[in-house]
CSV table of C-alpha atoms in Angstrom, one decimal:
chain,number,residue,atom,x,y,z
J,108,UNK,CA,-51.0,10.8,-90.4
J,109,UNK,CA,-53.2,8.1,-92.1
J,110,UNK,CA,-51.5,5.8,-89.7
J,111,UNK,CA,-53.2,7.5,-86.7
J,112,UNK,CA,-56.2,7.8,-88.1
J,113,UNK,CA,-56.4,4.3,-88.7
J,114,UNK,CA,-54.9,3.3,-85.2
J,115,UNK,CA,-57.1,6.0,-83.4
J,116,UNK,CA,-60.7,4.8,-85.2
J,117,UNK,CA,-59.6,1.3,-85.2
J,118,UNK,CA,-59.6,1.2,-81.6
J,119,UNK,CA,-62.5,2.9,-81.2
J,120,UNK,CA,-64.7,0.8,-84.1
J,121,UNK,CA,-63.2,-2.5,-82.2
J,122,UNK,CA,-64.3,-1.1,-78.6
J,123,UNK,CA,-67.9,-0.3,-79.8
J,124,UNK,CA,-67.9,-3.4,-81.8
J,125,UNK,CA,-67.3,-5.0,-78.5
J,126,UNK,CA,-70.3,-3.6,-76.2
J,127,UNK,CA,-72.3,-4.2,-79.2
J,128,UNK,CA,-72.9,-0.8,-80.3
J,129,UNK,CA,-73.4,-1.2,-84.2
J,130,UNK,CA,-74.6,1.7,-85.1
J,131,UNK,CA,-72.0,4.4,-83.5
J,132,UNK,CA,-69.3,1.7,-84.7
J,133,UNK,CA,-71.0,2.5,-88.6
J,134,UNK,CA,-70.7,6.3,-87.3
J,135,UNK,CA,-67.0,5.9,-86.5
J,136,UNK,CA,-66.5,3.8,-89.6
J,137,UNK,CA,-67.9,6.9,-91.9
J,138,UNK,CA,-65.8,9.5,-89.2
J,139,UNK,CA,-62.4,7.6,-90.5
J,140,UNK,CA,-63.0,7.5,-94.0
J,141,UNK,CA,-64.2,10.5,-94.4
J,142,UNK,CA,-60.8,12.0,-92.7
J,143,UNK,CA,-59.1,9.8,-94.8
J,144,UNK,CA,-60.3,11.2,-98.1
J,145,UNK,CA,-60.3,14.8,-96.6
J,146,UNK,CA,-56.7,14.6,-95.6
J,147,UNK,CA,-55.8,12.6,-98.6
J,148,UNK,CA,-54.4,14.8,-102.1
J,149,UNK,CA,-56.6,13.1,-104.4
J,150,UNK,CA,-58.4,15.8,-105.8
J,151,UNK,CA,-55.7,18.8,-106.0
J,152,UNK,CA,-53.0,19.5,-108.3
J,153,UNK,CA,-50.0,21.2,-107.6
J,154,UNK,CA,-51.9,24.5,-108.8
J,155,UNK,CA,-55.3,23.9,-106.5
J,156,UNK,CA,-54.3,23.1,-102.9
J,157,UNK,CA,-57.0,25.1,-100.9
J,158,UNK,CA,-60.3,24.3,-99.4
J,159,UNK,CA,-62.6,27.0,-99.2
J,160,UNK,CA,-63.7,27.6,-95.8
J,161,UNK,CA,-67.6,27.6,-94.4
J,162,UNK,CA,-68.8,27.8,-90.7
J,163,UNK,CA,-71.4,26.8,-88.6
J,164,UNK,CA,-71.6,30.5,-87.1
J,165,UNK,CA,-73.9,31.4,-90.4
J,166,UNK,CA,-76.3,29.7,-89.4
J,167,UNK,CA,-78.6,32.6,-87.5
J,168,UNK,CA,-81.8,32.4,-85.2
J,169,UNK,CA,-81.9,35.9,-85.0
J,170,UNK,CA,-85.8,37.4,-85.7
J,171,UNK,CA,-83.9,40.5,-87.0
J,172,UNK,CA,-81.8,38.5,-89.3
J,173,UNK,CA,-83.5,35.4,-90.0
J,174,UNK,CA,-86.3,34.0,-91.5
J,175,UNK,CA,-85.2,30.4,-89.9
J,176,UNK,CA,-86.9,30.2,-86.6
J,177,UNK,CA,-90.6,31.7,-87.9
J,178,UNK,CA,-90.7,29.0,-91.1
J,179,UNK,CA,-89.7,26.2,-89.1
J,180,UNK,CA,-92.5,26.7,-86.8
J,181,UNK,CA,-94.6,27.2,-89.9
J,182,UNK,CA,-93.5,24.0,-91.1
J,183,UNK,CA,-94.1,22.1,-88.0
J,184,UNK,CA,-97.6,23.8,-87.8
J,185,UNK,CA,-98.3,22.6,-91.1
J,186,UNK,CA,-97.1,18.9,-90.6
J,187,UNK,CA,-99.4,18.8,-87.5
J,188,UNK,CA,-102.1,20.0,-88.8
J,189,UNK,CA,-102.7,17.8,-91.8
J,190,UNK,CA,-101.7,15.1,-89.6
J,191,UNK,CA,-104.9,16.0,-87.0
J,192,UNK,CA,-106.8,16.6,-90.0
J,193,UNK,CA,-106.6,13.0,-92.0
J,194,UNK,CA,-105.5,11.2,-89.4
J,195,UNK,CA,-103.0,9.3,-90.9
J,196,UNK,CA,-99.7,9.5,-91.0
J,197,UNK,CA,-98.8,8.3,-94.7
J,198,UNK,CA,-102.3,10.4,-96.0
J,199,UNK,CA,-101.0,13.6,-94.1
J,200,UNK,CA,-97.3,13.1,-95.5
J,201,UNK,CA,-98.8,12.8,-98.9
J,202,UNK,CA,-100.5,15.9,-98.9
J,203,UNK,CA,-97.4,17.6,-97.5
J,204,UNK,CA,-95.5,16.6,-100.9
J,205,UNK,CA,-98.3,18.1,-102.7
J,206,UNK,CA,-98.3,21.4,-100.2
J,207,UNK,CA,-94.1,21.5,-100.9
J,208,UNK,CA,-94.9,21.5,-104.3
J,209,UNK,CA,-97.4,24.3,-104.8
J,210,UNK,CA,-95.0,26.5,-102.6
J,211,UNK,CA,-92.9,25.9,-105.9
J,212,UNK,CA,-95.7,26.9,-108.2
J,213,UNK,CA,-95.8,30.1,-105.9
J,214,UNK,CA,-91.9,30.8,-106.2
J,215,UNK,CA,-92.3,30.4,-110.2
J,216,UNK,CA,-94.9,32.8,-110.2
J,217,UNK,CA,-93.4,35.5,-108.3
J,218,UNK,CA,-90.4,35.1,-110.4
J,219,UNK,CA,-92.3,35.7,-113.2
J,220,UNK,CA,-94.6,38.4,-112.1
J,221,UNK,CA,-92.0,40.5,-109.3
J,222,UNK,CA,-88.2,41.6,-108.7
J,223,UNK,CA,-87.1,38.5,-107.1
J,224,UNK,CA,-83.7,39.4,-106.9
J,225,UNK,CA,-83.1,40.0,-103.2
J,226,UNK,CA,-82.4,38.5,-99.1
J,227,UNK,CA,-85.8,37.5,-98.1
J,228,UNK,CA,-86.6,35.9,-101.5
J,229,UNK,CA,-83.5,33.3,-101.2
J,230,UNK,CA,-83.7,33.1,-97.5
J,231,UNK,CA,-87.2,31.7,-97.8
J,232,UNK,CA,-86.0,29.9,-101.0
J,233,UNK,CA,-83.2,28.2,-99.0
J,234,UNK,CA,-85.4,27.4,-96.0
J,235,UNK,CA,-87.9,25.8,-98.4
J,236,UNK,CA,-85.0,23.9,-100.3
J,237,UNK,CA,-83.9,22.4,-97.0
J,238,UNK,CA,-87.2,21.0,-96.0
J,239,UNK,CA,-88.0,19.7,-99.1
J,240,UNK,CA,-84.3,17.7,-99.0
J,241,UNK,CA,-86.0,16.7,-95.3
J,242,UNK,CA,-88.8,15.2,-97.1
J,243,UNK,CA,-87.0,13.3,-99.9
J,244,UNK,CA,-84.1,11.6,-97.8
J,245,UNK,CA,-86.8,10.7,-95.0
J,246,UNK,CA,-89.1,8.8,-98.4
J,247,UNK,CA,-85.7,6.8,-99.2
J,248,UNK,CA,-85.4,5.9,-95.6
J,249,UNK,CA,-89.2,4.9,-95.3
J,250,UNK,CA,-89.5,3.5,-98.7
J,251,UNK,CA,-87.5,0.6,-97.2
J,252,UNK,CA,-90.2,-0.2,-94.8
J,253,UNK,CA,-93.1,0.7,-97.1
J,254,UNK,CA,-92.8,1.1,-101.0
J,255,UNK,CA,-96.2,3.1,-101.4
J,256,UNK,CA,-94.7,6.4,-99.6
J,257,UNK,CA,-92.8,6.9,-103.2
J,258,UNK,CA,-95.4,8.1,-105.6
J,259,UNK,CA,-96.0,9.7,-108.5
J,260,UNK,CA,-96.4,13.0,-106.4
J,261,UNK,CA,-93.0,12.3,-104.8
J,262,UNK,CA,-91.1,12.2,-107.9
J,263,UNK,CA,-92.7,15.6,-109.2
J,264,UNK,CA,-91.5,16.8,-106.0
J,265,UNK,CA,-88.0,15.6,-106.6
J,266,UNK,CA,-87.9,17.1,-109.8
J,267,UNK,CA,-89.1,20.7,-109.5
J,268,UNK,CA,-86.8,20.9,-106.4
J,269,UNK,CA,-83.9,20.1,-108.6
J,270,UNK,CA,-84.8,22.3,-111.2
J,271,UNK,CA,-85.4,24.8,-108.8
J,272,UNK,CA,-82.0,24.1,-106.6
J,273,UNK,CA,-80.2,24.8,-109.8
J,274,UNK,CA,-81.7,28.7,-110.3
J,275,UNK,CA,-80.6,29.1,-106.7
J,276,UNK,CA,-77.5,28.1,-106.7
J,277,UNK,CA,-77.0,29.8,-110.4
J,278,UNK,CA,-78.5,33.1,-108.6
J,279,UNK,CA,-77.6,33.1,-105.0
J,280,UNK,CA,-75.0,35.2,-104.3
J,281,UNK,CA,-73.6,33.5,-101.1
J,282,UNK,CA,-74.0,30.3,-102.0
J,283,UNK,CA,-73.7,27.9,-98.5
J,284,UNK,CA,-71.2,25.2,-99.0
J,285,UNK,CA,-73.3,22.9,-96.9
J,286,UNK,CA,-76.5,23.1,-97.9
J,287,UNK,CA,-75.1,22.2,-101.6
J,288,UNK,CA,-73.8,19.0,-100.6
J,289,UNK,CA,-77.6,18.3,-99.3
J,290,UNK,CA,-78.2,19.2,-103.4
J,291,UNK,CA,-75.6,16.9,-104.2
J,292,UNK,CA,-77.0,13.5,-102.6
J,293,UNK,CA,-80.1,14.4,-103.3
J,294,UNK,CA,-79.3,14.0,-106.8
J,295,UNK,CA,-77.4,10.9,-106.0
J,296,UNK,CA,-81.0,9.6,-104.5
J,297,UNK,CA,-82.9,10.3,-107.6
J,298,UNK,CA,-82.7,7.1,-109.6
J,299,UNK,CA,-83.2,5.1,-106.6
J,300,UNK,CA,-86.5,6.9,-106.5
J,301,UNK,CA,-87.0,6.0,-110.1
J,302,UNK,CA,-86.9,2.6,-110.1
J,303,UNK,CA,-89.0,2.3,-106.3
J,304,UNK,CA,-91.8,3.8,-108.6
J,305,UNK,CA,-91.5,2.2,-111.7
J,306,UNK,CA,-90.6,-1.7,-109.7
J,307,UNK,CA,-92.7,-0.8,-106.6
J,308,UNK,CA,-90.0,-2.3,-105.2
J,309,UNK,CA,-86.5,-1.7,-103.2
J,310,UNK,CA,-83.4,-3.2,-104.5
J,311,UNK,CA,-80.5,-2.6,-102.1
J,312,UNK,CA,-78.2,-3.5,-104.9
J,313,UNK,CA,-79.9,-1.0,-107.6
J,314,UNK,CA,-79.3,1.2,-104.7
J,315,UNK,CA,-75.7,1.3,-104.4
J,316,UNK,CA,-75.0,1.0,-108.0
J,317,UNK,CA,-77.1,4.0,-108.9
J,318,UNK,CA,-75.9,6.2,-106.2
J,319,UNK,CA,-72.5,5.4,-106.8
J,320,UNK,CA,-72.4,6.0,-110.9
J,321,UNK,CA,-73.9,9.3,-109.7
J,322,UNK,CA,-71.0,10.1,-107.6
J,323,UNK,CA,-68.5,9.0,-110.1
J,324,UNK,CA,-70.2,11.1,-112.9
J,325,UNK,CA,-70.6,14.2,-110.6
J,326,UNK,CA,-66.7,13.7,-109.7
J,327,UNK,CA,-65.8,13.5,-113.3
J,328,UNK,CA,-68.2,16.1,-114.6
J,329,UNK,CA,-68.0,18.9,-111.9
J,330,UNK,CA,-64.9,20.5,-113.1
J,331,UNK,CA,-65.9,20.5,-116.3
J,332,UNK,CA,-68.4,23.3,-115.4
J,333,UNK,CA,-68.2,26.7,-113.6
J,334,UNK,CA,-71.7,25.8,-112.2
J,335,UNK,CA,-69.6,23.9,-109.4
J,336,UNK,CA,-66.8,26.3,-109.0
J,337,UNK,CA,-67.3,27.7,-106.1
J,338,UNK,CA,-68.0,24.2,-104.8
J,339,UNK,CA,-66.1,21.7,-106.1
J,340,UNK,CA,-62.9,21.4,-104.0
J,341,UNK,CA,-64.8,19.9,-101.1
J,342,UNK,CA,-67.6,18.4,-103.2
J,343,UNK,CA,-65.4,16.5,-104.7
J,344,UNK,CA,-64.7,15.2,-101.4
J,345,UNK,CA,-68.4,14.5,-100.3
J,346,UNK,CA,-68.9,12.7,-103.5
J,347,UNK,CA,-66.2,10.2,-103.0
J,348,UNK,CA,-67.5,9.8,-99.9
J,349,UNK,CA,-70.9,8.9,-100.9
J,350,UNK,CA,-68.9,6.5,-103.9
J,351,UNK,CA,-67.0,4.9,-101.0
J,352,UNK,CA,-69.7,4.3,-99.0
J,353,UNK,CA,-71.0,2.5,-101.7
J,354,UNK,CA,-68.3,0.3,-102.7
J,355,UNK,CA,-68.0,-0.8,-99.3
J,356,UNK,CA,-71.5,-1.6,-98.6
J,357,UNK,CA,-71.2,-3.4,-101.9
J,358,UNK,CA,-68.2,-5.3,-100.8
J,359,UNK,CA,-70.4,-5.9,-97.5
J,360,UNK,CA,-73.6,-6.6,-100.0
J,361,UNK,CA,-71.7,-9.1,-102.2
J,362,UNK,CA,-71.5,-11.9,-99.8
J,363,UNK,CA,-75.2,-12.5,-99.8
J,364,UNK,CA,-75.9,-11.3,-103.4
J,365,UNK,CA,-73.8,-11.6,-107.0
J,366,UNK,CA,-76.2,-8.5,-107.9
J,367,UNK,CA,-73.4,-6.4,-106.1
J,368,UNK,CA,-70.7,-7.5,-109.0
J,369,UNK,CA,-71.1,-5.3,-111.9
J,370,UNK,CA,-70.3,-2.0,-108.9
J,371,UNK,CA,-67.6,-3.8,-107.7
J,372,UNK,CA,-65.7,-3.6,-111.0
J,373,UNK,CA,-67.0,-0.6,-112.7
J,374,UNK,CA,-65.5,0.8,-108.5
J,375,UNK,CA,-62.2,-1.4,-109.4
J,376,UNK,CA,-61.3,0.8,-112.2
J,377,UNK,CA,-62.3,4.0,-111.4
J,378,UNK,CA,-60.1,3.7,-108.1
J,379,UNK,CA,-57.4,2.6,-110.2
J,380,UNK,CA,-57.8,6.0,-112.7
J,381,UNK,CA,-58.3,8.4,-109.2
J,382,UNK,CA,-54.4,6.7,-108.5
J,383,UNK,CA,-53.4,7.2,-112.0
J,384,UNK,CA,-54.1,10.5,-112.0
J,385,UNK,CA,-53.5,11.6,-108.4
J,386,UNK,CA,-51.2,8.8,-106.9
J,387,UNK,CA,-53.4,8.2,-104.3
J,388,UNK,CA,-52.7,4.8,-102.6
J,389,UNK,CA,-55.5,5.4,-100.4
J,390,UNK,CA,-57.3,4.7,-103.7
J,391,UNK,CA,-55.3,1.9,-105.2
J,392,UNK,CA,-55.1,-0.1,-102.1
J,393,UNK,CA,-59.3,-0.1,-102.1
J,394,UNK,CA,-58.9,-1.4,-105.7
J,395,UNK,CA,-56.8,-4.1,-104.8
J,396,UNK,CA,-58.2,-4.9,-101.7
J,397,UNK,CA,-61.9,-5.4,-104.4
J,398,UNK,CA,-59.8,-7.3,-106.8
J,399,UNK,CA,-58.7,-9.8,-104.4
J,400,UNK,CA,-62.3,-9.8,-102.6
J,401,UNK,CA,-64.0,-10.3,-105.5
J,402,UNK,CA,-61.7,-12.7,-107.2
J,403,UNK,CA,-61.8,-14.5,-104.2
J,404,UNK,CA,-65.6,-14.9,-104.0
J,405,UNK,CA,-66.6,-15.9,-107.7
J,406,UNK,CA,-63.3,-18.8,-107.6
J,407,UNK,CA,-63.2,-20.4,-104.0
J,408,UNK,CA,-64.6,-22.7,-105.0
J,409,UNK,CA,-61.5,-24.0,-106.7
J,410,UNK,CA,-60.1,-24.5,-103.1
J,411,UNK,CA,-60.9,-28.0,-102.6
J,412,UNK,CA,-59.6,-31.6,-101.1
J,413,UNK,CA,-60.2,-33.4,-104.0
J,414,UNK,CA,-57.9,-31.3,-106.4
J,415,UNK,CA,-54.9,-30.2,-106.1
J,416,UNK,CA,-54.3,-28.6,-109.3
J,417,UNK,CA,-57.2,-26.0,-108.5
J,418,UNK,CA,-56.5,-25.4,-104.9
J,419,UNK,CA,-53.3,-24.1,-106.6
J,420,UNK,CA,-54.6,-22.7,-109.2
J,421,UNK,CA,-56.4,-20.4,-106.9
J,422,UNK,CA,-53.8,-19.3,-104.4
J,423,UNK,CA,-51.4,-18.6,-107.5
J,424,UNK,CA,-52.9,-17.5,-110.5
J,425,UNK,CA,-53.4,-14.0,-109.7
J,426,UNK,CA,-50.5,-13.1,-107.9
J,427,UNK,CA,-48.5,-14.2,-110.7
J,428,UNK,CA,-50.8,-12.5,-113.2
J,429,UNK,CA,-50.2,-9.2,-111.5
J,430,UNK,CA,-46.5,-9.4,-110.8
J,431,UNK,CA,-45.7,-10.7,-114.2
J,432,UNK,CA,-48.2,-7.9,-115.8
J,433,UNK,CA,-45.5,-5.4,-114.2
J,434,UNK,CA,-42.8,-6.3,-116.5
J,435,UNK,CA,-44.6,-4.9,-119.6
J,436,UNK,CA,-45.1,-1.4,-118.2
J,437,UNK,CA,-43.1,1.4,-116.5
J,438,UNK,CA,-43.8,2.3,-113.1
J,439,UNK,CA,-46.2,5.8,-112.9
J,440,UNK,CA,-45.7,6.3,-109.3
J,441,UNK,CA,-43.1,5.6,-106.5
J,442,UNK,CA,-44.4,2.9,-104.7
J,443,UNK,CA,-46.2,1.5,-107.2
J,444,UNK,CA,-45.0,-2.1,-108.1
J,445,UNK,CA,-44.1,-2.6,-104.1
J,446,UNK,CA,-47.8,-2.3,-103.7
J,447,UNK,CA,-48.7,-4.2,-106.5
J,448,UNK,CA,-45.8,-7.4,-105.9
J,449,UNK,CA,-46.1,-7.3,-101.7
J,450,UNK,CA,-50.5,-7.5,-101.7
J,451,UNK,CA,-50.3,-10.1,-104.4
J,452,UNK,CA,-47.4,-12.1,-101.9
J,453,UNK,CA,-49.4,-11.8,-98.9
J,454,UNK,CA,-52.6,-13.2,-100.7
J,455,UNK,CA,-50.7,-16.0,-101.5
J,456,UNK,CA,-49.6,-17.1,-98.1
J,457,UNK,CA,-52.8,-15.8,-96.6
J,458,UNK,CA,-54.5,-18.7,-99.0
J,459,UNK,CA,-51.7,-21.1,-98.5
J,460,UNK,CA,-52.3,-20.5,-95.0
J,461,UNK,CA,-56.2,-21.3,-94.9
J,462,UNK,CA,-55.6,-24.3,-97.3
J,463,UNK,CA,-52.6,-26.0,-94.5
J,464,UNK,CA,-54.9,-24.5,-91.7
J,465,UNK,CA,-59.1,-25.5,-92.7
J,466,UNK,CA,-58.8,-27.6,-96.0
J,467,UNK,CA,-58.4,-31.6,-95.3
J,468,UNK,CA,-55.4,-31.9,-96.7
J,469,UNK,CA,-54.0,-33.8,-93.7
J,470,UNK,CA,-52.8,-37.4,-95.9
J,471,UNK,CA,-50.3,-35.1,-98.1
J,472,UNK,CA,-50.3,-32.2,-95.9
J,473,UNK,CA,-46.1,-31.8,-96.4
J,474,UNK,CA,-46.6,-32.2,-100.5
J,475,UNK,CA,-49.1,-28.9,-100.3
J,476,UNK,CA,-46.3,-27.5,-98.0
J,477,UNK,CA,-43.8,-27.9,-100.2
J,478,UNK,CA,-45.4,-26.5,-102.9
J,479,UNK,CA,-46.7,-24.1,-102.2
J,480,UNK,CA,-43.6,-22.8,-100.5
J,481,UNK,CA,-42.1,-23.4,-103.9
J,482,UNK,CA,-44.4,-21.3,-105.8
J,483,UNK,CA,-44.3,-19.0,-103.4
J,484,UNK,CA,-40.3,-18.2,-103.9
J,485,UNK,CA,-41.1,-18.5,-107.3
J,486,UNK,CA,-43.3,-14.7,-107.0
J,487,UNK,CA,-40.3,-13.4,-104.7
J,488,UNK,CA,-37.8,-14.5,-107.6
J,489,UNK,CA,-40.3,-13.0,-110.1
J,490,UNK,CA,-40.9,-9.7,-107.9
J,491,UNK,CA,-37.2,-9.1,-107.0
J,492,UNK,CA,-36.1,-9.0,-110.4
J,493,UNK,CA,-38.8,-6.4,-111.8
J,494,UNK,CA,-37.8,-4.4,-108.7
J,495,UNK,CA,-34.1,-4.6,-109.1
J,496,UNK,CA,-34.6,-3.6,-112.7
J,497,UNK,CA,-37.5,-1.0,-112.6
């Protein structure tokens, strides 16, 4: 199955690549993994194998049954209106935050004061909720195009309607699967926010490594209360997403920018715990993919004409770190080592490759030949025996 995925999305992320069309190829890119992770076992045990089901059919314009269709025409009203009457876009948004946040004050003080336990009170609750998650994901995508739309206003907005998303979902009796994942990345958002207000400033790579730690700590620390329970199977899976995303872009981000790093190897390990646990290889083959990637970055500079010794240096240290570090422990999973021995190999001549291939070694080209087919049998010798004796 993951085979076809890949086969079917690769084709179709190389086609659009082709004609140019980068942002459906991003689309397709985010299609794949997310079928990926949501066909993958890493987050069941043997005990917890369902997904709880949710449909689009819930959704209702009905005026008999819904509130939807009369709020989002008060909504629009309301963002034309202060727009006509300051004239500004950026003024008008403003004092929408500040309109979003006395609705707030208003749903406080009916708790307080009426029975709010009923339909229209978490209808309009939910409808509310959903614009204000509008609001705060459209300020993270302008605040990379103009710093001053996060304010001080903007971040009292972000924290009432997390307070506030919490009594709903605590309360709500049909709690939409959903709308809690738009709760979830919210909170992923949050420090982002932060640190746009405190630096007046956007950093990409603050970016990714806040919204990532999020989405490992919400992976970690969702099962660990009932608050998520009737979530957490496929939130689990939307939060790897969102960790994914970022260790890619991070991978992507790290070319340009060592600020990327420290994400990269705090998203090394916890990869390499997800397998542990859940013998995953979608998950350990990202892990070693980012060892290799980032090992490769911060040493090619090894890989050079006028030293042999470090050229390789490079192409063989690792490898033979990794396939001699097999010999001290047992193997956890099946295919374990085979991954571990056969992605270290194929570094090697990858490397050896590029150094024959790019580097001048043309006046002792047949020395570098021979060695480094030498060292190379030297890692098959190494790997055959650990694998014969495993």
């Amino acid at each position: 199955m993951y085979f076809i995925l890949i086969l079917l999305h690769g084709i179709f992320i190389g086609i659009v690549h082709f004609l140019g069309y980068y942002i459906l190829e991003g689309i397709f890119i985010l299609l794949l993994l997310f079928f990926l992770l949501y066909f993958s076992p890493i987050f069941f045990s043997k005990k917890d194998t369902n997904f709880p089901t949710f449909s689009l059919s819930k959704i209702s314009f009905s005026l008999e049954n819904s509130l939807l269709l009369p709020m989002v025409f008060f909504y629009i009203a309301g963002f034309f209106l202060l727009f006509a009457v300051t004239g500004d876009f950026f003024t008008s948004f403003h004092y929408n935050i500040l309109f979003f946040i006395l609705v707030y004050c208003v749903f406080f003080l009916y708790i307080l004061a009426f029975d709010w336990n009923n339909d229209i009170f978490f209808d309009i609750a939910k409808i509310h909720l959903i614009a204000t998650y509008a609001i705060l994901f459209s300020v993270v995508f302008v605040s990379f195009f103009s710093v001053s739309v996060v304010n001080l206003s903007t971040i009292v907005l972000l924290l009432v309607s997390i307070a506030f998303s919490l009594f709903y979902f605590r309360h709500n009796i049909s709690p939409d699967i959903l709308f809690f994942q738009g709760f979830l990345w919210m909170v992923m958002f949050s420090p982002f926010l932060l640190s746009v207000l405190t630096l007046s400033s956007v950093s990409y790579s603050f970016l990714l490594f806040s919204f990532g730690i999020i989405a490992i700590i919400l992976f970690e620390g969702m099962p660990r209360f009932s608050f998520f329970d009737s979530f957490l199977p496929i939130s689990k899976v939307y939060v790897l997403i969102g960790f994914m995303v970022s260790y890619i872009a991070s991978i992507i981000g790290s070319f340009f920018d060592a600020g990327f790093y420290p994400f990269l190897l705090i998203g090394i390990a916890f990869l390499f715990l997800i397998h542990i646990r859940f013998s995953n290889y979608i998950a350990l083959f990202s892990a070693l993919f980012g060892i290799f990637f980032l090992y490769s970055l911060v040493f090619s500079s090894l890989m050079t004409s006028t030293s042999l010794l470090s050229t390789l240096l490079f192409i063989f240290f690792l490898p033979l770190c990794i396939i001699w570090n097999t010999y001290f422990w047992e193997e956890k999973f099946l295919y374990d080592f085979k991954s571990l021995h056969y992605s270290s190999i194929g570094f090697s001549v990858l490397f050896s490759l590029y150094v024959l291939l790019f580097i001048g070694w043309w006046w002792m080209f047949y020395y570098i030949l021979s060695l480094s087919i030498f060292l190379l049998g030297f890692l098959l010798f190494l790997s055959y025996f650990r694998l014969r004796i495993k």
